[in-house]
Amino acid sequence: MESSGMSPHEIVRHLASCNAVVVFSSTDCCMSTVAKRLLFSLGVGPTVIELDQHVAGPDILAVLYQLSGGGTHQPLPSVFIGGKFLGGVQTLMATHIDGTLIPLLKEAGALWL
């Protein structure tokens, strides 16, 4: 998806609201790879946006940095489920371990079983 005149905030909002699961990633980020592999292993086909290959990548990254709370938090990967910002790889793994990830994915329509 090209930016097509949308602001970076609008791009993030649009992608998150139009897809069950979105992972904003970078091809050289090992934590992004972990997040994508976990989701794929669960049978989820997330929409993956590789920011290092996206025309608006740096601007979208700035939006994700704000969403992640800034400071020392790494903004990638940024995972959205059901249109809501879940967080990064730590939150994704924590929800998987505590058993809340699968229900979130089902509620978002990313899993049917």
JSON list of C-alpha atoms in Angstrom, two decimals:
[
{"chain": "A", "resi": 1, "resn": "MET", "atom": "CA", "xyz": [0.00, 0.00, 0.00]},
{"chain": "A", "resi": 2, "resn": "GLU", "atom": "CA", "xyz": [1.42, 3.36, -0.95]},
{"chain": "A", "resi": 3, "resn": "SER", "atom": "CA", "xyz": [0.73, 6.41, 1.15]},
{"chain": "A", "resi": 4, "resn": "SER", "atom": "CA", "xyz": [-1.72, 7.82, -1.48]},
{"chain": "A", "resi": 5, "resn": "GLY", "atom": "CA", "xyz": [-2.03, 11.17, 0.24]},
{"chain": "A", "resi": 6, "resn": "MET", "atom": "CA", "xyz": [-2.80, 9.79, 3.69]},
{"chain": "A", "resi": 7, "resn": "SER", "atom": "CA", "xyz": [-0.87, 10.97, 6.72]},
{"chain": "A", "resi": 8, "resn": "PRO", "atom": "CA", "xyz": [1.26, 8.37, 8.55]},
{"chain": "A", "resi": 9, "resn": "HIS", "atom": "CA", "xyz": [-1.36, 8.27, 11.35]},
{"chain": "A", "resi": 10, "resn": "GLU", "atom": "CA", "xyz": [-4.09, 7.61, 8.78]},
{"chain": "A", "resi": 11, "resn": "ILE", "atom": "CA", "xyz": [-2.03, 4.86, 7.13]},
{"chain": "A", "resi": 12, "resn": "VAL", "atom": "CA", "xyz": [-1.57, 3.07, 10.46]},
{"chain": "A", "resi": 13, "resn": "ARG", "atom": "CA", "xyz": [-5.23, 3.53, 11.41]},
{"chain": "A", "resi": 14, "resn": "HIS", "atom": "CA", "xyz": [-6.44, 2.33, 8.00]},
{"chain": "A", "resi": 15, "resn": "LEU", "atom": "CA", "xyz": [-4.23, -0.77, 7.94]},
{"chain": "A", "resi": 16, "resn": "ALA", "atom": "CA", "xyz": [-5.09, -1.69, 11.53]},
{"chain": "A", "resi": 17, "resn": "SER", "atom": "CA", "xyz": [-8.84, -1.27, 11.03]},
{"chain": "A", "resi": 18, "resn": "CYS", "atom": "CA", "xyz": [-9.02, -3.10, 7.67]},
{"chain": "A", "resi": 19, "resn": "ASN", "atom": "CA", "xyz": [-7.02, -6.20, 8.66]},
{"chain": "A", "resi": 20, "resn": "ALA", "atom": "CA", "xyz": [-7.51, -8.71, 11.47]},
{"chain": "A", "resi": 21, "resn": "VAL", "atom": "CA", "xyz": [-3.80, -8.75, 12.34]},
{"chain": "A", "resi": 22, "resn": "VAL", "atom": "CA", "xyz": [-1.11, -6.31, 11.23]},
{"chain": "A", "resi": 23, "resn": "VAL", "atom": "CA", "xyz": [2.59, -6.51, 11.99]},
{"chain": "A", "resi": 24, "resn": "PHE", "atom": "CA", "xyz": [4.69, -3.45, 11.28]},
{"chain": "A", "resi": 25, "resn": "SER", "atom": "CA", "xyz": [8.16, -4.83, 10.82]},
{"chain": "A", "resi": 26, "resn": "SER", "atom": "CA", "xyz": [11.57, -4.36, 9.29]},
{"chain": "A", "resi": 27, "resn": "THR", "atom": "CA", "xyz": [13.30, -7.02, 7.23]},
{"chain": "A", "resi": 28, "resn": "ASP", "atom": "CA", "xyz": [16.45, -6.75, 9.36]},
{"chain": "A", "resi": 29, "resn": "CYS", "atom": "CA", "xyz": [14.73, -6.87, 12.77]},
{"chain": "A", "resi": 30, "resn": "CYS", "atom": "CA", "xyz": [15.12, -10.24, 14.51]},
{"chain": "A", "resi": 31, "resn": "MET", "atom": "CA", "xyz": [12.31, -9.50, 16.99]},
{"chain": "A", "resi": 32, "resn": "SER", "atom": "CA", "xyz": [9.97, -8.80, 14.07]},
{"chain": "A", "resi": 33, "resn": "THR", "atom": "CA", "xyz": [10.88, -12.21, 12.67]},
{"chain": "A", "resi": 34, "resn": "VAL", "atom": "CA", "xyz": [10.01, -13.81, 16.03]},
{"chain": "A", "resi": 35, "resn": "ALA", "atom": "CA", "xyz": [6.60, -12.10, 16.09]},
{"chain": "A", "resi": 36, "resn": "LYS", "atom": "CA", "xyz": [5.79, -13.08, 12.50]},
{"chain": "A", "resi": 37, "resn": "ARG", "atom": "CA", "xyz": [6.88, -16.70, 13.03]},
{"chain": "A", "resi": 38, "resn": "LEU", "atom": "CA", "xyz": [4.74, -17.03, 16.16]},
{"chain": "A", "resi": 39, "resn": "LEU", "atom": "CA", "xyz": [1.66, -15.75, 14.34]},
{"chain": "A", "resi": 40, "resn": "PHE", "atom": "CA", "xyz": [2.29, -17.93, 11.28]},
{"chain": "A", "resi": 41, "resn": "SER", "atom": "CA", "xyz": [2.83, -20.97, 13.52]},
{"chain": "A", "resi": 42, "resn": "LEU", "atom": "CA", "xyz": [-0.61, -20.38, 15.05]},
{"chain": "A", "resi": 43, "resn": "GLY", "atom": "CA", "xyz": [-2.19, -20.37, 11.59]},
{"chain": "A", "resi": 44, "resn": "VAL", "atom": "CA", "xyz": [-2.60, -16.61, 11.36]},
{"chain": "A", "resi": 45, "resn": "GLY", "atom": "CA", "xyz": [-1.81, -14.83, 8.12]},
{"chain": "A", "resi": 46, "resn": "PRO", "atom": "CA", "xyz": [-1.00, -11.33, 9.34]},
{"chain": "A", "resi": 47, "resn": "THR", "atom": "CA", "xyz": [-0.72, -8.35, 7.05]},
{"chain": "A", "resi": 48, "resn": "VAL", "atom": "CA", "xyz": [2.98, -7.55, 7.25]},
{"chain": "A", "resi": 49, "resn": "ILE", "atom": "CA", "xyz": [4.25, -4.07, 6.50]},
{"chain": "A", "resi": 50, "resn": "GLU", "atom": "CA", "xyz": [8.03, -4.00, 6.08]},
{"chain": "A", "resi": 51, "resn": "LEU", "atom": "CA", "xyz": [8.81, -0.38, 6.89]},
{"chain": "A", "resi": 52, "resn": "ASP", "atom": "CA", "xyz": [12.30, -0.50, 5.38]},
{"chain": "A", "resi": 53, "resn": "GLN", "atom": "CA", "xyz": [10.60, -1.23, 2.05]},
{"chain": "A", "resi": 54, "resn": "HIS", "atom": "CA", "xyz": [7.63, 1.17, 2.38]},
{"chain": "A", "resi": 55, "resn": "VAL", "atom": "CA", "xyz": [7.71, 4.65, 0.87]},
{"chain": "A", "resi": 56, "resn": "ALA", "atom": "CA", "xyz": [6.36, 6.17, 4.11]},
{"chain": "A", "resi": 57, "resn": "GLY", "atom": "CA", "xyz": [8.36, 3.82, 6.36]},
{"chain": "A", "resi": 58, "resn": "PRO", "atom": "CA", "xyz": [10.26, 6.45, 8.40]},
{"chain": "A", "resi": 59, "resn": "ASP", "atom": "CA", "xyz": [7.10, 8.49, 9.02]},
{"chain": "A", "resi": 60, "resn": "ILE", "atom": "CA", "xyz": [5.08, 5.40, 10.01]},
{"chain": "A", "resi": 61, "resn": "LEU", "atom": "CA", "xyz": [7.93, 4.37, 12.32]},
{"chain": "A", "resi": 62, "resn": "ALA", "atom": "CA", "xyz": [7.63, 7.74, 14.08]},
{"chain": "A", "resi": 63, "resn": "VAL", "atom": "CA", "xyz": [3.90, 7.10, 14.66]},
{"chain": "A", "resi": 64, "resn": "LEU", "atom": "CA", "xyz": [4.63, 3.62, 16.03]},
{"chain": "A", "resi": 65, "resn": "TYR", "atom": "CA", "xyz": [7.31, 5.05, 18.30]},
{"chain": "A", "resi": 66, "resn": "GLN", "atom": "CA", "xyz": [4.67, 7.35, 19.81]},
{"chain": "A", "resi": 67, "resn": "LEU", "atom": "CA", "xyz": [2.21, 4.46, 20.22]},
{"chain": "A", "resi": 68, "resn": "SER", "atom": "CA", "xyz": [4.83, 2.32, 21.95]},
{"chain": "A", "resi": 69, "resn": "GLY", "atom": "CA", "xyz": [5.33, 5.01, 24.57]},
{"chain": "A", "resi": 70, "resn": "GLY", "atom": "CA", "xyz": [8.60, 6.41, 23.28]},
{"chain": "A", "resi": 71, "resn": "GLY", "atom": "CA", "xyz": [11.46, 6.35, 25.74]},
{"chain": "A", "resi": 72, "resn": "THR", "atom": "CA", "xyz": [13.46, 3.14, 25.58]},
{"chain": "A", "resi": 73, "resn": "HIS", "atom": "CA", "xyz": [10.69, 1.05, 23.98]},
{"chain": "A", "resi": 74, "resn": "GLN", "atom": "CA", "xyz": [11.58, -0.40, 20.59]},
{"chain": "A", "resi": 75, "resn": "PRO", "atom": "CA", "xyz": [8.70, 0.37, 18.19]},
{"chain": "A", "resi": 76, "resn": "LEU", "atom": "CA", "xyz": [9.28, -2.70, 16.00]},
{"chain": "A", "resi": 77, "resn": "PRO", "atom": "CA", "xyz": [7.60, -5.00, 15.72]},
{"chain": "A", "resi": 78, "resn": "SER", "atom": "CA", "xyz": [4.29, -3.30, 16.34]},
{"chain": "A", "resi": 79, "resn": "VAL", "atom": "CA", "xyz": [1.36, -5.69, 16.41]},
{"chain": "A", "resi": 80, "resn": "PHE", "atom": "CA", "xyz": [-2.29, -4.72, 15.94]},
{"chain": "A", "resi": 81, "resn": "ILE", "atom": "CA", "xyz": [-5.07, -7.23, 16.50]},
{"chain": "A", "resi": 82, "resn": "GLY", "atom": "CA", "xyz": [-8.69, -6.42, 15.73]},
{"chain": "A", "resi": 83, "resn": "GLY", "atom": "CA", "xyz": [-7.82, -2.80, 14.98]},
{"chain": "A", "resi": 84, "resn": "LYS", "atom": "CA", "xyz": [-6.20, -2.26, 18.39]},
{"chain": "A", "resi": 85, "resn": "PHE", "atom": "CA", "xyz": [-2.55, -1.76, 19.20]},
{"chain": "A", "resi": 86, "resn": "LEU", "atom": "CA", "xyz": [-1.37, -4.81, 21.13]},
{"chain": "A", "resi": 87, "resn": "GLY", "atom": "CA", "xyz": [2.28, -3.84, 21.47]},
{"chain": "A", "resi": 88, "resn": "GLY", "atom": "CA", "xyz": [5.58, -5.40, 20.54]},
{"chain": "A", "resi": 89, "resn": "VAL", "atom": "CA", "xyz": [7.09, -8.85, 20.71]},
{"chain": "A", "resi": 90, "resn": "GLN", "atom": "CA", "xyz": [7.14, -8.92, 24.54]},
{"chain": "A", "resi": 91, "resn": "THR", "atom": "CA", "xyz": [3.41, -8.26, 24.78]},
{"chain": "A", "resi": 92, "resn": "LEU", "atom": "CA", "xyz": [2.69, -10.71, 21.96]},
{"chain": "A", "resi": 93, "resn": "MET", "atom": "CA", "xyz": [4.68, -13.45, 23.72]},
{"chain": "A", "resi": 94, "resn": "ALA", "atom": "CA", "xyz": [3.16, -12.64, 27.12]},
{"chain": "A", "resi": 95, "resn": "THR", "atom": "CA", "xyz": [-0.39, -12.92, 25.75]},
{"chain": "A", "resi": 96, "resn": "HIS", "atom": "CA", "xyz": [0.53, -16.21, 24.10]},
{"chain": "A", "resi": 97, "resn": "ILE", "atom": "CA", "xyz": [2.00, -17.61, 27.32]},
{"chain": "A", "resi": 98, "resn": "ASP", "atom": "CA", "xyz": [-0.90, -16.49, 29.51]},
{"chain": "A", "resi": 99, "resn": "GLY", "atom": "CA", "xyz": [-3.47, -17.92, 27.09]},
{"chain": "A", "resi": 100, "resn": "THR", "atom": "CA", "xyz": [-5.13, -14.67, 26.01]},
{"chain": "A", "resi": 101, "resn": "LEU", "atom": "CA", "xyz": [-3.66, -14.45, 22.49]},
{"chain": "A", "resi": 102, "resn": "ILE", "atom": "CA", "xyz": [-5.79, -17.17, 20.87]},
{"chain": "A", "resi": 103, "resn": "PRO", "atom": "CA", "xyz": [-9.09, -15.66, 22.10]},
{"chain": "A", "resi": 104, "resn": "LEU", "atom": "CA", "xyz": [-7.95, -12.22, 20.85]},
{"chain": "A", "resi": 105, "resn": "LEU", "atom": "CA", "xyz": [-7.14, -13.69, 17.44]},
{"chain": "A", "resi": 106, "resn": "LYS", "atom": "CA", "xyz": [-10.49, -15.51, 17.29]},
{"chain": "A", "resi": 107, "resn": "GLU", "atom": "CA", "xyz": [-12.38, -12.37, 18.28]},
{"chain": "A", "resi": 108, "resn": "ALA", "atom": "CA", "xyz": [-10.58, -10.43, 15.53]},
{"chain": "A", "resi": 109, "resn": "GLY", "atom": "CA", "xyz": [-11.49, -13.06, 12.95]},
{"chain": "A", "resi": 110, "resn": "ALA", "atom": "CA", "xyz": [-7.89, -14.15, 12.39]},
{"chain": "A", "resi": 111, "resn": "LEU", "atom": "CA", "xyz": [-8.57, -17.71, 13.61]},
{"chain": "A", "resi": 112, "resn": "TRP", "atom": "CA", "xyz": [-11.68, -19.80, 13.14]},
{"chain": "A", "resi": 113, "resn": "LEU", "atom": "CA", "xyz": [-10.93, -22.86, 15.26]}
]
